[in-house]
CSV table of C-alpha atoms in Angstrom, one decimal:
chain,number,residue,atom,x,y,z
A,231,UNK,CA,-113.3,-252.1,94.7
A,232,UNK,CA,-113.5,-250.0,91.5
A,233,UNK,CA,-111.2,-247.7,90.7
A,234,UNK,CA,-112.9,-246.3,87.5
A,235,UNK,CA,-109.3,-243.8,86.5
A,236,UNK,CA,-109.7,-242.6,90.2
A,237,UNK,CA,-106.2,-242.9,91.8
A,238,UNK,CA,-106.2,-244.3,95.5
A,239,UNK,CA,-103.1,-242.3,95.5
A,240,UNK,CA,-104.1,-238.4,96.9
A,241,UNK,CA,-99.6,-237.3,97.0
A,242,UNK,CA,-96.3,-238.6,95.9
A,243,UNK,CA,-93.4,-238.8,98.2
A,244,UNK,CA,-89.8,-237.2,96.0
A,245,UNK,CA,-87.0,-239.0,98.1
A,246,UNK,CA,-84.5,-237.7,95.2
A,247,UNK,CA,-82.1,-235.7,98.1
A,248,UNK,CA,-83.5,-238.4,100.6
A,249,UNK,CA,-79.8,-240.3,100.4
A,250,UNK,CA,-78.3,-236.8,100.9
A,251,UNK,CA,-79.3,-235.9,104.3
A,252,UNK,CA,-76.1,-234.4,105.3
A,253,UNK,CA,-75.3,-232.4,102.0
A,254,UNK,CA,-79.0,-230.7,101.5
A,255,UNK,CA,-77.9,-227.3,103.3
A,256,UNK,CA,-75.2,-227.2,100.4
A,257,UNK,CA,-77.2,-228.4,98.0
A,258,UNK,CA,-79.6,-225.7,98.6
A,259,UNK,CA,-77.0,-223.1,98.7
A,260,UNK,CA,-75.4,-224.5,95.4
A,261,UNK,CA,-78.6,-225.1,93.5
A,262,UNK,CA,-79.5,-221.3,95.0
A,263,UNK,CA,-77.0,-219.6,93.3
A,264,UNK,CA,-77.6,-221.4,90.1
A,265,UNK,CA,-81.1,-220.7,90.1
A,266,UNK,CA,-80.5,-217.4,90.5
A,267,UNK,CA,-78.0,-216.6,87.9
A,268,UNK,CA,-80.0,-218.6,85.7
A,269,UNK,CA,-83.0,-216.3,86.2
A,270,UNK,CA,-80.5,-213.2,86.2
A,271,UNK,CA,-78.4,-214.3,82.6
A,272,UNK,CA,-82.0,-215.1,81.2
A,273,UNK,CA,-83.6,-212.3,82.1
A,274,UNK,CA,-80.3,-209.7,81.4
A,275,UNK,CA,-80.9,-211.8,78.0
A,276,UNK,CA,-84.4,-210.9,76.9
A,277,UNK,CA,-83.9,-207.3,78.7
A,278,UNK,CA,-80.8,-206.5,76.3
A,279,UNK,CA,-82.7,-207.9,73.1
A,280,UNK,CA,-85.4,-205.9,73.6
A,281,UNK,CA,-83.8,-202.7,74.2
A,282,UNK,CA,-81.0,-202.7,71.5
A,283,UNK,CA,-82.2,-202.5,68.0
A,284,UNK,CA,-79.4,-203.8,66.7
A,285,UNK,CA,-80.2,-207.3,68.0
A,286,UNK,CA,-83.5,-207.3,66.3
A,287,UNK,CA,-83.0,-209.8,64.3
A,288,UNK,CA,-84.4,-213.7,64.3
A,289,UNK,CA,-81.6,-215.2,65.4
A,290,UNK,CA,-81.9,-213.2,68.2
A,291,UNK,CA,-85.7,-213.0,68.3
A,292,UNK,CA,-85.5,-216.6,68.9
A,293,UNK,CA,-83.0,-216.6,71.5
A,294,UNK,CA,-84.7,-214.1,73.3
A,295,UNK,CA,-87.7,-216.7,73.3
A,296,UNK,CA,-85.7,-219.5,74.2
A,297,UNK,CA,-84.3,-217.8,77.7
A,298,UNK,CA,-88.4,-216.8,78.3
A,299,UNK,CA,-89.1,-220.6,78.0
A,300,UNK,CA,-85.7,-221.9,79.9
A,301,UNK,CA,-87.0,-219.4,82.3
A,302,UNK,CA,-90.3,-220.9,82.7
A,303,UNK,CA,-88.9,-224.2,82.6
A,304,UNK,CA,-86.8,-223.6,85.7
A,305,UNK,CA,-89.5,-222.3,87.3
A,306,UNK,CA,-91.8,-225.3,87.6
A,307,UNK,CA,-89.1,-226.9,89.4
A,308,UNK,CA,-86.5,-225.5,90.9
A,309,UNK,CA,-88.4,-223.6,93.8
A,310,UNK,CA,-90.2,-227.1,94.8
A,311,UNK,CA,-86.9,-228.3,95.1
A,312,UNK,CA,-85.3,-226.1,96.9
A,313,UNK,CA,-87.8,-226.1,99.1
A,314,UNK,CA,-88.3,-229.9,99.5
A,315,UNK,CA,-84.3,-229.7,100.2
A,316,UNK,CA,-85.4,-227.4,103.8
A,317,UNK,CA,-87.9,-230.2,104.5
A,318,UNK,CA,-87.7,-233.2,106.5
A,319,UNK,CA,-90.5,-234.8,103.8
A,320,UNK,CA,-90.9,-234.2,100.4
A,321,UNK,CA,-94.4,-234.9,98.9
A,322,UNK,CA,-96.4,-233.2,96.3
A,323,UNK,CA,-100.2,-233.8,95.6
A,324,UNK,CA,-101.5,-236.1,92.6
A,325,UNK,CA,-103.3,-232.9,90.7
A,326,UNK,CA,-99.6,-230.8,91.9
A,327,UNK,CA,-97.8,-233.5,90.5
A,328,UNK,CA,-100.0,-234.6,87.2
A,329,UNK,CA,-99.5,-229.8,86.6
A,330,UNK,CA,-95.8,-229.9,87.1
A,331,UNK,CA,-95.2,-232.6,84.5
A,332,UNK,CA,-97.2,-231.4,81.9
A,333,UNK,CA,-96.1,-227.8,82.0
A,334,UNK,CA,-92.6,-229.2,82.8
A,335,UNK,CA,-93.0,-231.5,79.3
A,336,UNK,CA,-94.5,-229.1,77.4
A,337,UNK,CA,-91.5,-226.4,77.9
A,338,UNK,CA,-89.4,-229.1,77.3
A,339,UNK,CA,-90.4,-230.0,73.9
A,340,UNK,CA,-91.3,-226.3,73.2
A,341,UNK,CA,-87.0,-225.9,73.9
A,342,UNK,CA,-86.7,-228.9,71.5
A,343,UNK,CA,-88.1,-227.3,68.9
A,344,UNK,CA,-86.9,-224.1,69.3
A,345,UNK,CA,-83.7,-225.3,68.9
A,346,UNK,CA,-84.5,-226.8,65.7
A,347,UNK,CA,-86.4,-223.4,64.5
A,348,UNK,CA,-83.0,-221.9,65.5
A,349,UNK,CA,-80.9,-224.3,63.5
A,350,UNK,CA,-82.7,-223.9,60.5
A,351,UNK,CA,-82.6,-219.9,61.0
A,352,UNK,CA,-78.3,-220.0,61.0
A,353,UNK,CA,-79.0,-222.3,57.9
A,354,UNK,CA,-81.1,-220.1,55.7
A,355,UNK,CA,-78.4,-217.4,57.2
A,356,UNK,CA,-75.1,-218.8,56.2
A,357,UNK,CA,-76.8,-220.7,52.5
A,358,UNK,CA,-79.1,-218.4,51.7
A,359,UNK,CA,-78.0,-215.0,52.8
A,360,UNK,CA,-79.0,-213.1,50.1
A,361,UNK,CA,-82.6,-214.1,50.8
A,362,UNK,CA,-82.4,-214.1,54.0
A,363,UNK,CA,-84.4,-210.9,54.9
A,364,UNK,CA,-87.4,-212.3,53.0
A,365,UNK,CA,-87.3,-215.9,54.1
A,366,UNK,CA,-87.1,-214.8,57.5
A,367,UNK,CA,-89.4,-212.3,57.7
A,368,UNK,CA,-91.1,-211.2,61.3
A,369,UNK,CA,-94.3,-213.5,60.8
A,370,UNK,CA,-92.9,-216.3,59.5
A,371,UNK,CA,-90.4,-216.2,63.0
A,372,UNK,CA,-93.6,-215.4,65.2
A,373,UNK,CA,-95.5,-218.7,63.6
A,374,UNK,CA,-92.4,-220.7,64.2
A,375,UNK,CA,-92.5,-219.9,67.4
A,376,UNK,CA,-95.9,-219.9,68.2
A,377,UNK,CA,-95.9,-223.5,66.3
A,378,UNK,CA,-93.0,-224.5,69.0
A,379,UNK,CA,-94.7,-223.9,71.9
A,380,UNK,CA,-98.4,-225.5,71.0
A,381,UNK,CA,-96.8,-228.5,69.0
A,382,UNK,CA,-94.7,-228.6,73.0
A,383,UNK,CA,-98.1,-228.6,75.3
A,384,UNK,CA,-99.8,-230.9,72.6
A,385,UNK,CA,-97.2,-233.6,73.0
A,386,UNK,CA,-96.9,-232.8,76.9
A,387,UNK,CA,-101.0,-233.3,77.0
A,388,UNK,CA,-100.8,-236.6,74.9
A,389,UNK,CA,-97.7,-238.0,77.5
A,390,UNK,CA,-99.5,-236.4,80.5
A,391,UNK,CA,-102.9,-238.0,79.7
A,392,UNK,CA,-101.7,-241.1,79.5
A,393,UNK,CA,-99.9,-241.0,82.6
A,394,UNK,CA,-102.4,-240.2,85.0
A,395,UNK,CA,-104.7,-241.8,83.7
A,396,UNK,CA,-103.4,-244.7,84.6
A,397,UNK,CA,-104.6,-245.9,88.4
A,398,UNK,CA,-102.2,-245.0,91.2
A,399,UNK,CA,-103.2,-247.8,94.0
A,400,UNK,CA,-99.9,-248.4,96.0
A,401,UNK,CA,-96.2,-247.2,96.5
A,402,UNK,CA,-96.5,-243.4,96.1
A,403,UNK,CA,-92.4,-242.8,96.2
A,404,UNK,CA,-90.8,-240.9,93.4
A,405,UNK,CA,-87.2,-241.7,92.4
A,406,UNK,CA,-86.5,-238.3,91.8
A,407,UNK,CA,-86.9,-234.5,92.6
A,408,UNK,CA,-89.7,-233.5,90.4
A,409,UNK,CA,-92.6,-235.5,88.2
A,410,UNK,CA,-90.9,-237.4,85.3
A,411,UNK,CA,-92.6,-239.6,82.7
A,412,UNK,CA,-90.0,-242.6,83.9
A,413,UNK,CA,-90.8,-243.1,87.6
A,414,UNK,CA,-94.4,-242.5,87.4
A,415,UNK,CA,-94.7,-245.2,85.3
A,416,UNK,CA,-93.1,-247.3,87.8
A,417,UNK,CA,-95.7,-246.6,90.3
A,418,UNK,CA,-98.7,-247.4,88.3
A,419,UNK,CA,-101.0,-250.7,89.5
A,420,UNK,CA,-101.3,-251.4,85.8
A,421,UNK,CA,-99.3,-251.0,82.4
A,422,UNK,CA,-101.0,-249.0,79.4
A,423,UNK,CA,-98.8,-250.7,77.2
A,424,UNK,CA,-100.5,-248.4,74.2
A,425,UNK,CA,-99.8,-245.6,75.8
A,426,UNK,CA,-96.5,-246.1,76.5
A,427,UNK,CA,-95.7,-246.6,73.2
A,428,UNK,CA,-97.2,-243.5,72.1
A,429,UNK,CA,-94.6,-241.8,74.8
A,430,UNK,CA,-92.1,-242.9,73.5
A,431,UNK,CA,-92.8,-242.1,69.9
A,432,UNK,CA,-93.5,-238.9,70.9
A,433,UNK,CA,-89.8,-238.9,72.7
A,434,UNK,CA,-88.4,-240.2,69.2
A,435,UNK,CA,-90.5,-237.5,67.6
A,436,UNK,CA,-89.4,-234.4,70.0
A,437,UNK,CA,-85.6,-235.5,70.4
A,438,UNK,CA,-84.4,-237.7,67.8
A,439,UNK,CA,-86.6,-235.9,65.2
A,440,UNK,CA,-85.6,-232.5,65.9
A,441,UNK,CA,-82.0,-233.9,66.3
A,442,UNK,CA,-81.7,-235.2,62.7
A,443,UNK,CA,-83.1,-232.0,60.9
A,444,UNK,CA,-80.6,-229.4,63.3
A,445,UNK,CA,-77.9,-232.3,62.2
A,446,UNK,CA,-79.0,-232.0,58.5
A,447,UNK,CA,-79.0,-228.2,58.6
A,448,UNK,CA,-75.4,-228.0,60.1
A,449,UNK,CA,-74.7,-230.4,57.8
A,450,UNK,CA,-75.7,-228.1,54.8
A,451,UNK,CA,-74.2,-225.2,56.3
A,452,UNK,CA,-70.6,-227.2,56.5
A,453,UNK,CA,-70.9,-227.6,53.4
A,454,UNK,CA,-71.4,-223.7,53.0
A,455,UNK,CA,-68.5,-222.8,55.0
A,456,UNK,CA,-65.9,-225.2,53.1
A,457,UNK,CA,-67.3,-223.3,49.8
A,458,UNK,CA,-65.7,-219.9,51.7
A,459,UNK,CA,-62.4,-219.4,50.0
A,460,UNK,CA,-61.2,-216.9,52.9
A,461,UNK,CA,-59.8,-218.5,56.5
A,462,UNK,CA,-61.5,-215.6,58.0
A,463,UNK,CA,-64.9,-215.6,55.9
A,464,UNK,CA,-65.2,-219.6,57.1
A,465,UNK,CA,-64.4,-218.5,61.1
A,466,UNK,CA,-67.2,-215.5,60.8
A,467,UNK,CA,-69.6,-218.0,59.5
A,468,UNK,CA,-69.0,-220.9,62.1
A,469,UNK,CA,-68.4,-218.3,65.2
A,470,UNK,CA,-72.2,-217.8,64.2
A,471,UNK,CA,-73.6,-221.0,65.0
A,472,UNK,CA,-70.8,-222.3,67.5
A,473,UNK,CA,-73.3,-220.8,71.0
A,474,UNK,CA,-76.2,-222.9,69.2
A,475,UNK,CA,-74.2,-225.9,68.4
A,476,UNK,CA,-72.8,-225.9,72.0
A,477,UNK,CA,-76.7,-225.7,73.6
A,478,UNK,CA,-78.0,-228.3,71.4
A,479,UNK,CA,-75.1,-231.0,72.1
A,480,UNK,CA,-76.0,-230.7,75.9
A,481,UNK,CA,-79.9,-230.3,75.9
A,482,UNK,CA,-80.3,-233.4,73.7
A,483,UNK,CA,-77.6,-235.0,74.9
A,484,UNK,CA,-78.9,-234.7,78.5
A,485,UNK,CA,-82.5,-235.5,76.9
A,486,UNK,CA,-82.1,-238.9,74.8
A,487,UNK,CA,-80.2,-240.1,77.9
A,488,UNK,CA,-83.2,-239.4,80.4
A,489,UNK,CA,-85.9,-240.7,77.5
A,490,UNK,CA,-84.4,-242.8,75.1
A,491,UNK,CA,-82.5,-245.4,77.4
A,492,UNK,CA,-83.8,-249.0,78.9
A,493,UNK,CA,-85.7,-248.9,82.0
A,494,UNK,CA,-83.7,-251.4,83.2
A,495,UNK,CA,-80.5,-249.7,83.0
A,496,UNK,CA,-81.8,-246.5,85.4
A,497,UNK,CA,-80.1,-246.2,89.0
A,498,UNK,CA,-81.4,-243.6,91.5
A,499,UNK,CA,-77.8,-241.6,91.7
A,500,UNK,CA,-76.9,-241.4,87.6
A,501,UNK,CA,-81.2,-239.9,87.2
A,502,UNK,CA,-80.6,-237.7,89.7
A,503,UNK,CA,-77.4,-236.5,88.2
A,504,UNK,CA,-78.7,-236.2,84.7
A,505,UNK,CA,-81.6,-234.8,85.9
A,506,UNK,CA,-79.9,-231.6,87.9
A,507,UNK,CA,-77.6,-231.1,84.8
A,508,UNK,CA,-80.7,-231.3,82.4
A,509,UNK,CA,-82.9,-229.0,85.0
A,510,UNK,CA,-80.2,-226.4,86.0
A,511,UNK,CA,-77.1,-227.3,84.1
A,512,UNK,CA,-78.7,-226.8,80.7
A,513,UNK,CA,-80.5,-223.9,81.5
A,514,UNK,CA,-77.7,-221.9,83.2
A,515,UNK,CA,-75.3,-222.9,80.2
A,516,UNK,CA,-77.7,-221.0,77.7
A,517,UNK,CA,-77.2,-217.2,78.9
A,518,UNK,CA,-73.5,-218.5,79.9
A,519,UNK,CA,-72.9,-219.7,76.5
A,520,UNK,CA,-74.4,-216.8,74.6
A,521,UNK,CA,-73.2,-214.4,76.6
A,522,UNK,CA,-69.3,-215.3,76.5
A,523,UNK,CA,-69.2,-216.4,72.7
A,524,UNK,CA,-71.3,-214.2,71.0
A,525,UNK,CA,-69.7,-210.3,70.1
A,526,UNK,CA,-73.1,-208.9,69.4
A,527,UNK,CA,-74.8,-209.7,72.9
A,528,UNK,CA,-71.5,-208.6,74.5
A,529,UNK,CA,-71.2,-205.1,72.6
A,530,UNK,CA,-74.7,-204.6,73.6
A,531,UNK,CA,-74.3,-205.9,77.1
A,532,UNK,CA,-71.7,-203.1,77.5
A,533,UNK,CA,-73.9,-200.0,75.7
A,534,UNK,CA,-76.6,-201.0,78.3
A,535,UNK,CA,-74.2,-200.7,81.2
A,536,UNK,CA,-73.0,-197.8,79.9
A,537,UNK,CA,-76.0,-196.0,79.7
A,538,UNK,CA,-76.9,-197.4,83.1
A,539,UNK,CA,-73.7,-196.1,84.6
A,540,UNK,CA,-73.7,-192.6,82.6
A,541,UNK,CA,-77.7,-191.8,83.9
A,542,UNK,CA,-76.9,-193.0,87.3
A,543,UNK,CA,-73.9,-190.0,87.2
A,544,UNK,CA,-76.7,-187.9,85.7
């Protein structure tokens, strides 16, 4: 019987919430209201950038492009899963399920690296400042980000490739709510032992890569802010990069745990508890974060509402 890359497989059960039956209504009301204040803080996010011209900056520039790409992000999953949670079977087709990982990779990897673009933004800010202005200028920010978001759908089409390619000939039950790299590879009737080894370079590459340079930039700008004789000059600086720092601790935390550990060690409750805090944890902690520590965002936050409120009296 030849298979020739043709999957026998046509869908792929998720039995994530399966050994939840009698906690999916709250789920779905809990994971509800997270999806929806992620979509509102994101949104309120990218509106308040845009409109405020003080924020027009790249720090901001690239935050602003970060909650369009957590946005996405969340999209591609959440609403299958809420929606799975209502249903007494959970199944997605092959080609459904081969779209949702790739875009769901390549906005992950795209998030990656914008966090390292942003790192190296509050470095050339607090080390360079003087040269700021010309070092950052508006096309070199548009590049990085445009660099972000094509080096993330390259890698994603690489790790997607060379997971359905693979031939799909028996169980068809996913460990998990949504299309991951990891349980697919479980499924598969044979090993692509090359491949896999190019996935998880490309894991090393993405999260321990972009790690080590956001790690050698803060470690440059410590160095910076010692150099600050004034108590109040070295708080400035740090409050500066403290929203980023907090972001990138949980999204590549959450990440090298999903990507980098054994096989072996996996268990169907700790994935599906790493993978709600990296799919909606993560993303709601982004507006949260930024919103709550950083003056700027809040200042403008408020002028917004108060022109809302003062045209609404009008």
């Amino acid at each position: 019987m030849k298979q020739d890359n043709q999957s026998m497989v046509t869908e792929f059960i998720l039995i994530g919430f399966s050994s939840f039956l009698n906690l999916q209504v709250p789920l779905f009301v809990v994971f509800s209201v997270m999806y929806l204040a992620i979509l509102a803080g994101n949104i309120i996010i990218i509106v308040t950038i845009k409109r405020d011209s003080t924020l027009h900056t790249p720090m901001y520039f690239f935050l602003a492009m970060l909650s369009s790409s957590e946005t996405c992000y969340t999209f591609t999953i959440i609403p299958n899963m809420l929606v799975n949670l209502l249903r007494e079977k959970a199944t997605i087709s092959f080609i459904g399920c081969a779209i949702q990982m790739y875009v769901f990779l390549g906005l992950a990897c795209t998030n990656c690296l914008l966090l390292t673009v942003m790192g190296y933004d509050r470095y050339v800010s607090i080390c360079k400042p003087l040269r700021y202005p010309v070092l950052m200028n508006q096309r070199l920010c548009t590049k990085l980000v445009v660099f972000s978001v094509i080096g993330g759908f390259l890698i994603s089409a690489t790790s997607s490739f060379s997971v359905f390619t693979l031939p799909y000939c028996g169980p068809n039950k996913i460990n998990l709510f949504f299309c991951d790299i990891g349980p697919l590879l479980k499924l598969a009737c044979a090993r692509n032992y090359i491949g896999e080894i190019f996935i998880f370079l490309f894991g090393v590459l993405v999260v321990v890569f972009s790690f080590l340079l956001i790690l050698l930039s803060y470690i440059l700008i410590l160095n910076t802010i010692l150099k600050i004789p004034t108590a109040e000059g070295k708080r400035k600086a740090f409050s500066t990069c403290a929203s980023h720092l907090i972001v990138v601790v949980v999204h590549f935390g959450c990440a090298s745990i999903i990507y980098l550990r054994p096989q072996s060690r996996q268990t169907l409750k700790e994935d599906i508890f790493i993978s709600v805090t990296y799919t909606l944890v993560t993303p709601l902690l982004n507006p949260v974060v930024y919103s709550l520590r950083n003056k700027d965002v809040q200042i403008a936050l408020r002028k917004s509402l108060g022109r809302s409120m003062c045209s609404r009296k009008i």
